[in-house]
Coordinates of C-alpha atoms and ligand atoms in Angstrom, one line a residue:
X284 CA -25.2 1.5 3.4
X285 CA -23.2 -0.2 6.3
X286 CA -22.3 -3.8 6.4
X287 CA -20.5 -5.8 8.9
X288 CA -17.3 -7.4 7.1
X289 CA -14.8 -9.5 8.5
X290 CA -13.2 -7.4 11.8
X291 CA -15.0 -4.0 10.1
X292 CA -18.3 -2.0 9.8
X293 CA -17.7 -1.0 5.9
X294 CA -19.6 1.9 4.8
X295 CA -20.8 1.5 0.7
X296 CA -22.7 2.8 -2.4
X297 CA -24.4 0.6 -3.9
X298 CA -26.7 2.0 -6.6
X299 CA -28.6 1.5 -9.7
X300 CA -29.3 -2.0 -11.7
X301 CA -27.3 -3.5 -14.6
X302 CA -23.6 -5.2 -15.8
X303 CA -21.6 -4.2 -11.4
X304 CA -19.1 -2.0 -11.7
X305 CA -17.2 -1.0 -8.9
X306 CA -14.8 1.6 -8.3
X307 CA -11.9 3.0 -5.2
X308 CA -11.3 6.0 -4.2
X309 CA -8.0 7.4 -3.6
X310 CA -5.8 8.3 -0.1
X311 CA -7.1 10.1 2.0
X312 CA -10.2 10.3 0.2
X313 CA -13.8 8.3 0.5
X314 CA -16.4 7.2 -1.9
X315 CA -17.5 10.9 -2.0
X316 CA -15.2 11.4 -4.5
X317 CA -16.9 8.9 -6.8
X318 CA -20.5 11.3 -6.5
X319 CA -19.9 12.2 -10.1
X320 CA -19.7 9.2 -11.6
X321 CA -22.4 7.5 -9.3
X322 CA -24.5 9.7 -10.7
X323 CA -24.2 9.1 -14.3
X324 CA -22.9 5.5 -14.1
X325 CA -26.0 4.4 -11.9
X326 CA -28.1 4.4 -14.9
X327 CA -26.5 1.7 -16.8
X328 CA -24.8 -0.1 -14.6
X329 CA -24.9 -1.4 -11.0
X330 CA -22.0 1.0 -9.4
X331 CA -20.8 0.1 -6.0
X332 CA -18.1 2.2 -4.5
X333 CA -16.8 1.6 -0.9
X334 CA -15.3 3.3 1.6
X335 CA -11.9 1.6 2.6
X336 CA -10.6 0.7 5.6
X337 CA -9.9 3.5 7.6
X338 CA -11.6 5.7 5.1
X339 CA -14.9 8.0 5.2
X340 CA -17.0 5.6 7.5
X341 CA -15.6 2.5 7.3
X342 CA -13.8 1.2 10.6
X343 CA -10.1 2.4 11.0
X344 CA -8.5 -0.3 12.6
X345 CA -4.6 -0.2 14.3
X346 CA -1.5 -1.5 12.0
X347 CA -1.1 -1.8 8.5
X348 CA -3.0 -1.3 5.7
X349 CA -1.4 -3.2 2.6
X350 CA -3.1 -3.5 -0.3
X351 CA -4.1 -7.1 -0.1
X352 CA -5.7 -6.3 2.6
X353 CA -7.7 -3.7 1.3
X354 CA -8.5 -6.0 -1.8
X355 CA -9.5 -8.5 0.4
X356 CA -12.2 -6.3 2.3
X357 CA -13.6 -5.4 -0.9
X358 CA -13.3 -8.8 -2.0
X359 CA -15.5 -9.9 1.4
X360 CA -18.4 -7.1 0.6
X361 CA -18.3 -8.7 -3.1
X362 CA -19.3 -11.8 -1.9
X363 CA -21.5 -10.8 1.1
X364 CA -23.5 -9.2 -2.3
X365 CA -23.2 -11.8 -3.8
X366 CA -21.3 -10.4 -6.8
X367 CA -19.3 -12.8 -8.4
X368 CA -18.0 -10.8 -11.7
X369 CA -17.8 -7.0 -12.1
X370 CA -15.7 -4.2 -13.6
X371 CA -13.0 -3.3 -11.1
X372 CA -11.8 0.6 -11.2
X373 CA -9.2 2.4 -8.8
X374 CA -7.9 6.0 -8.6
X375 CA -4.6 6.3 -7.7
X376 CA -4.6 4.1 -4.1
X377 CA -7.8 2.5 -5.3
X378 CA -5.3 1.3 -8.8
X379 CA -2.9 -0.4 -6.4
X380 CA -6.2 -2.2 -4.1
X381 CA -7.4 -3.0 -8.0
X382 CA -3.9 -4.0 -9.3
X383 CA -3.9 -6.3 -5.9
X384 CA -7.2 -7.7 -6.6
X385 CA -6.8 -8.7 -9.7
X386 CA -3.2 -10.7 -8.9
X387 CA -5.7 -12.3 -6.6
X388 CA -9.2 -12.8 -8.5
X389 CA -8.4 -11.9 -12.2
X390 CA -11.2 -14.5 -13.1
X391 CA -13.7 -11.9 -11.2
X392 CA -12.6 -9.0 -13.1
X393 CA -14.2 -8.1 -16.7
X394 CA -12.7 -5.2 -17.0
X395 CA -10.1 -3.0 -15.4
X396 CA -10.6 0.9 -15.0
X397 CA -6.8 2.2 -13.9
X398 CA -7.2 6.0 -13.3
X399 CA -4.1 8.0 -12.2
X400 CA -2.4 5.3 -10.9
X401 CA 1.2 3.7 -11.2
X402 CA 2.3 -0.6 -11.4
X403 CA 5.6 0.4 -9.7
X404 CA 6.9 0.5 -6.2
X405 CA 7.6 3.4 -4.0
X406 CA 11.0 4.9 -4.4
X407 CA 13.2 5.0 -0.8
X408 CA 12.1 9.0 -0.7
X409 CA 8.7 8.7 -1.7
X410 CA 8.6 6.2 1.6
X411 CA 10.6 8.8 3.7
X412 CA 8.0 11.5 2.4
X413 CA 5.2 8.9 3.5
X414 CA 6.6 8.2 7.0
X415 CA 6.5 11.7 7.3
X416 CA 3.7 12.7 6.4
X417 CA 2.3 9.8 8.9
X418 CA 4.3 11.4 11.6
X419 CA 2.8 15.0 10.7
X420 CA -0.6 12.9 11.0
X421 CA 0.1 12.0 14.4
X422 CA 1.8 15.4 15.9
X423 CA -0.5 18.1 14.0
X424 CA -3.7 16.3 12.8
X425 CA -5.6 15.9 9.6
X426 CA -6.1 19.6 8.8
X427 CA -1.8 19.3 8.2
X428 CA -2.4 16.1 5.8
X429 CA -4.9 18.5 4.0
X430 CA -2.5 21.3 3.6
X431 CA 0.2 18.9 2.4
X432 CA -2.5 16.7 0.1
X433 CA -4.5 18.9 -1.4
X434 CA -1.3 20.9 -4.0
X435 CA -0.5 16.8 -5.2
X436 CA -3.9 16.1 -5.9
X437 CA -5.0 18.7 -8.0
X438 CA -3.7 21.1 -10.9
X439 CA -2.6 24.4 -10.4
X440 CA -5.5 25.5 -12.3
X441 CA -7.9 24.0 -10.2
X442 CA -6.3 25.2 -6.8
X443 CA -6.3 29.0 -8.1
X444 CA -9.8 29.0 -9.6
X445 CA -11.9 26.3 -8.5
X446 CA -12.2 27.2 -4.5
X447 CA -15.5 25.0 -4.1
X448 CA -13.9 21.8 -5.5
X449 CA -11.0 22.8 -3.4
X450 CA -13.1 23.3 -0.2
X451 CA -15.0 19.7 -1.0
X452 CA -11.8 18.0 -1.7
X453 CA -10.6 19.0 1.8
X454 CA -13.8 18.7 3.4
X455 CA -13.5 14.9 2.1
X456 CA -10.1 14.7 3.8
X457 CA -10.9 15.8 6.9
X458 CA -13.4 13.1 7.3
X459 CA -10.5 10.7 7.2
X460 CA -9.1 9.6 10.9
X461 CA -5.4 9.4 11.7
X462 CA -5.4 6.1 12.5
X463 CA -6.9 5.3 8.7
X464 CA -4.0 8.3 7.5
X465 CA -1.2 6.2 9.2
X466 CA -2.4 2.5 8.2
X467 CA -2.5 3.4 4.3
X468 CA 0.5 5.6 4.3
X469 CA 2.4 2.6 5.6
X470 CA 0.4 0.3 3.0
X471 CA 1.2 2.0 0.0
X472 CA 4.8 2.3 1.1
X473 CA 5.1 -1.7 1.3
X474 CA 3.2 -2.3 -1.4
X475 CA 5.0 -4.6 -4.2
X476 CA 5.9 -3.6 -7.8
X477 CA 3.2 -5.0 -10.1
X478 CA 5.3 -4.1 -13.1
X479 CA 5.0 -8.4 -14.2
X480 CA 1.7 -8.3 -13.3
X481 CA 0.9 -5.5 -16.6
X482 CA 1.3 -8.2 -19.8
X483 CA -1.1 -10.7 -17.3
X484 CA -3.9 -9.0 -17.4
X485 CA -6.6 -10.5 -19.4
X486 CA -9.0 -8.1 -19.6
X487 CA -10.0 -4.7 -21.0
X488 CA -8.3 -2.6 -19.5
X489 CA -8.6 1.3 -19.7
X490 CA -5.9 3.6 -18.0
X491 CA -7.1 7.1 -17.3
X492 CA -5.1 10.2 -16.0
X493 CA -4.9 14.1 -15.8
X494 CA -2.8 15.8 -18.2
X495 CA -1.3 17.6 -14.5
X496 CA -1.1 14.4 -12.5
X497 CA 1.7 14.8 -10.5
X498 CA 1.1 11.4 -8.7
X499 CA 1.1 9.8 -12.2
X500 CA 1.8 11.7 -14.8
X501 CA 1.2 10.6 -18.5
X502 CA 4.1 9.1 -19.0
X503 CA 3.9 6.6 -16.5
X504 CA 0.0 5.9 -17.9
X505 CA 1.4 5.5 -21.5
X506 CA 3.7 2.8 -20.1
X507 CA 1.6 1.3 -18.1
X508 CA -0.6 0.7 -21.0
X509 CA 2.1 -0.2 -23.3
X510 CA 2.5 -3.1 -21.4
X511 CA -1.4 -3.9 -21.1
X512 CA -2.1 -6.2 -23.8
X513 CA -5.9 -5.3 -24.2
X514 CA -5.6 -1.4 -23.1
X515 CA -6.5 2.0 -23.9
X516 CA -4.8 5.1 -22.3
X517 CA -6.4 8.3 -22.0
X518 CA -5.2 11.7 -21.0
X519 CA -8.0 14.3 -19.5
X520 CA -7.1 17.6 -20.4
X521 CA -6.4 20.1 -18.1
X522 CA -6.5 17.9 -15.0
X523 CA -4.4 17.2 -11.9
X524 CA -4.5 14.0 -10.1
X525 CA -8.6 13.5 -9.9
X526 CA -9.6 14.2 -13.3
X527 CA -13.3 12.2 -12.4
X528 CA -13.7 15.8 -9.9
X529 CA -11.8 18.0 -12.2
X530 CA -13.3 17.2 -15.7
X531 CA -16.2 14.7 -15.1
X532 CA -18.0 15.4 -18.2
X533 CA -14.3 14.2 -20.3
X534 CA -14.0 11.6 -17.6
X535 CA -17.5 10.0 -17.6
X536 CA -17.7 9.6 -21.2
X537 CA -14.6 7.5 -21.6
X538 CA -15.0 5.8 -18.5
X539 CA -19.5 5.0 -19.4
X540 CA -17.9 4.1 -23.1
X541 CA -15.3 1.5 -21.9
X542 CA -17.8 -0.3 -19.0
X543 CA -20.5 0.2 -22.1
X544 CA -18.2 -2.3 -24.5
X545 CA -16.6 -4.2 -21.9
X546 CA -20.0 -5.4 -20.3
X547 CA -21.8 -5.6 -23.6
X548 CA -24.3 -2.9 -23.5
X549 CA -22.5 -0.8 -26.0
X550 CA -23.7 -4.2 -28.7
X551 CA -27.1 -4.4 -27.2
X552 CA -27.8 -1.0 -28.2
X553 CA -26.6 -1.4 -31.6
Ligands
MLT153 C1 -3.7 8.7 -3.8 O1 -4.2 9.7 -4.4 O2 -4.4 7.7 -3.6 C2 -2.3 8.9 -3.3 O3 -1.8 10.1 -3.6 C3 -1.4 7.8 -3.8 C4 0.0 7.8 -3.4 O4 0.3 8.6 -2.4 O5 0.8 7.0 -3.9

């Protein structure tokens, strides 16, 4: 589905009935990535997965993308639905747009689904690394953001003997245009520290990650959900940096048990 919002055409998923639950993808990924989940997840709950600004087949528009910004486009297609409360989830880029919303909206929010993400800034060389890998956009093209993506975002296991995920994961970035490439890359490098934000949030909250994750490891989930008052932290075995592509089955059943007790289904069905 396509929907005009604010200065954008935003491209979205919006499927099945039930308790909305709606979920980011990561960079330089699109709601493709969420396929897995949709499918499961749709029969319980309402899932609704965009694709971001500059993302899949949403409008990529010039200059910055920070992550209020982002969280305010999904924000706008929240209440063009008319959705008013929902569980928010984020993987990795999508945790800082969710992190971002919720300093914004936490009265929207019922629950909080934080997969391979991380509270804290960037370092000054994780920004060097980001402005150039927006210059490599620029010069060589998104096949070149591929090459350098694809070893961060999944395990070594997956890379050597998965080659289909492989091929769909890179497939997926292709899709993404430079312009899109360049306004997250400088997004996520001026994003703020939501470290004070952690002991805030209200909700239940359920951090995810791969046991791999480079991006966010397990240490930096266990401390993030140290400092979550209501929170649960699980590592997926054997997975890099998308453990919802790597290991769905592990994934979906924490993630359908969480949005199953956080929305009240899981007492419904006794
Ligand atoms: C992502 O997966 O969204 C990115 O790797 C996040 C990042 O670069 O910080």
């Amino acid at each position: 589905m396509r929907r005009r919002i604010k200065d954008i055409i935003m491209a979205y998923t919006d499927r099945g009935h039930g308790p909305p639950v709606v979920l980011l993808h990561a960079f330089p990924l699109n709601r493709q990535m969420w396929a897995p989940q949709v499918r499961v997840l749709a029969r319980e709950f309402r899932v609704i997965a965009p694709d971001l600004r500059g993302h899949g087949r949403t409008t990529a528009t010039d200059g910055v993308y920070t992550m209020d910004l982002l969280a305010d486009d999904v924000r706008a297609l929240l209440d063009t639905l008319g959705i008013q409360e929902f569980v928010l989830g984020g993987l990795s880029m999508g945790g800082y747009v969710a992190l971002a919303f919720y300093r914004q909206w936490p009265e929207r929010v019922r629950g909080l689904l934080l997969c391979d993400t991380r509270a804290d800034a960037d370092t000054p060389e994780r920004r060097r690394s980001r402005e150039e890998l927006s210059q490599r956009a620029i010069d060589e093209g998104i096949e070149a953001v591929a090459s350098a993506m694809l070893p961060r975002l999944l395990a070594p296991d997956t890379l050597s003997r998965r080659p289909a995920l492989v091929e769909r994961v890179r497939r997926m970035i292709l899709q993404t245009p430079v312009r899109g490439v360049v306004g997250a890359l400088a997004g996520m490098a001026q994003r703020p520290d939501s470290t004070d934000l952690l002991p805030r949030i209200a909700c239940p909250t359920l951090v995810v990650t791969g046991e791999y994750d480079a991006v966010s490891p397990p240490e930096v989930a266990r401390t993030m959900g140290q400092l979550i008052p209501r929170c649960q932290t699980v590592i997926i075995e054997g997975a890099g940096h998308l453990p919802n592509l790597e290991r769905p089955r592990a994934f979906n059943r924490v993630v359908r048990q969480f949005l199953r007790q956080t929305t009240g289904l899981a007492a419904l069905a006794g």
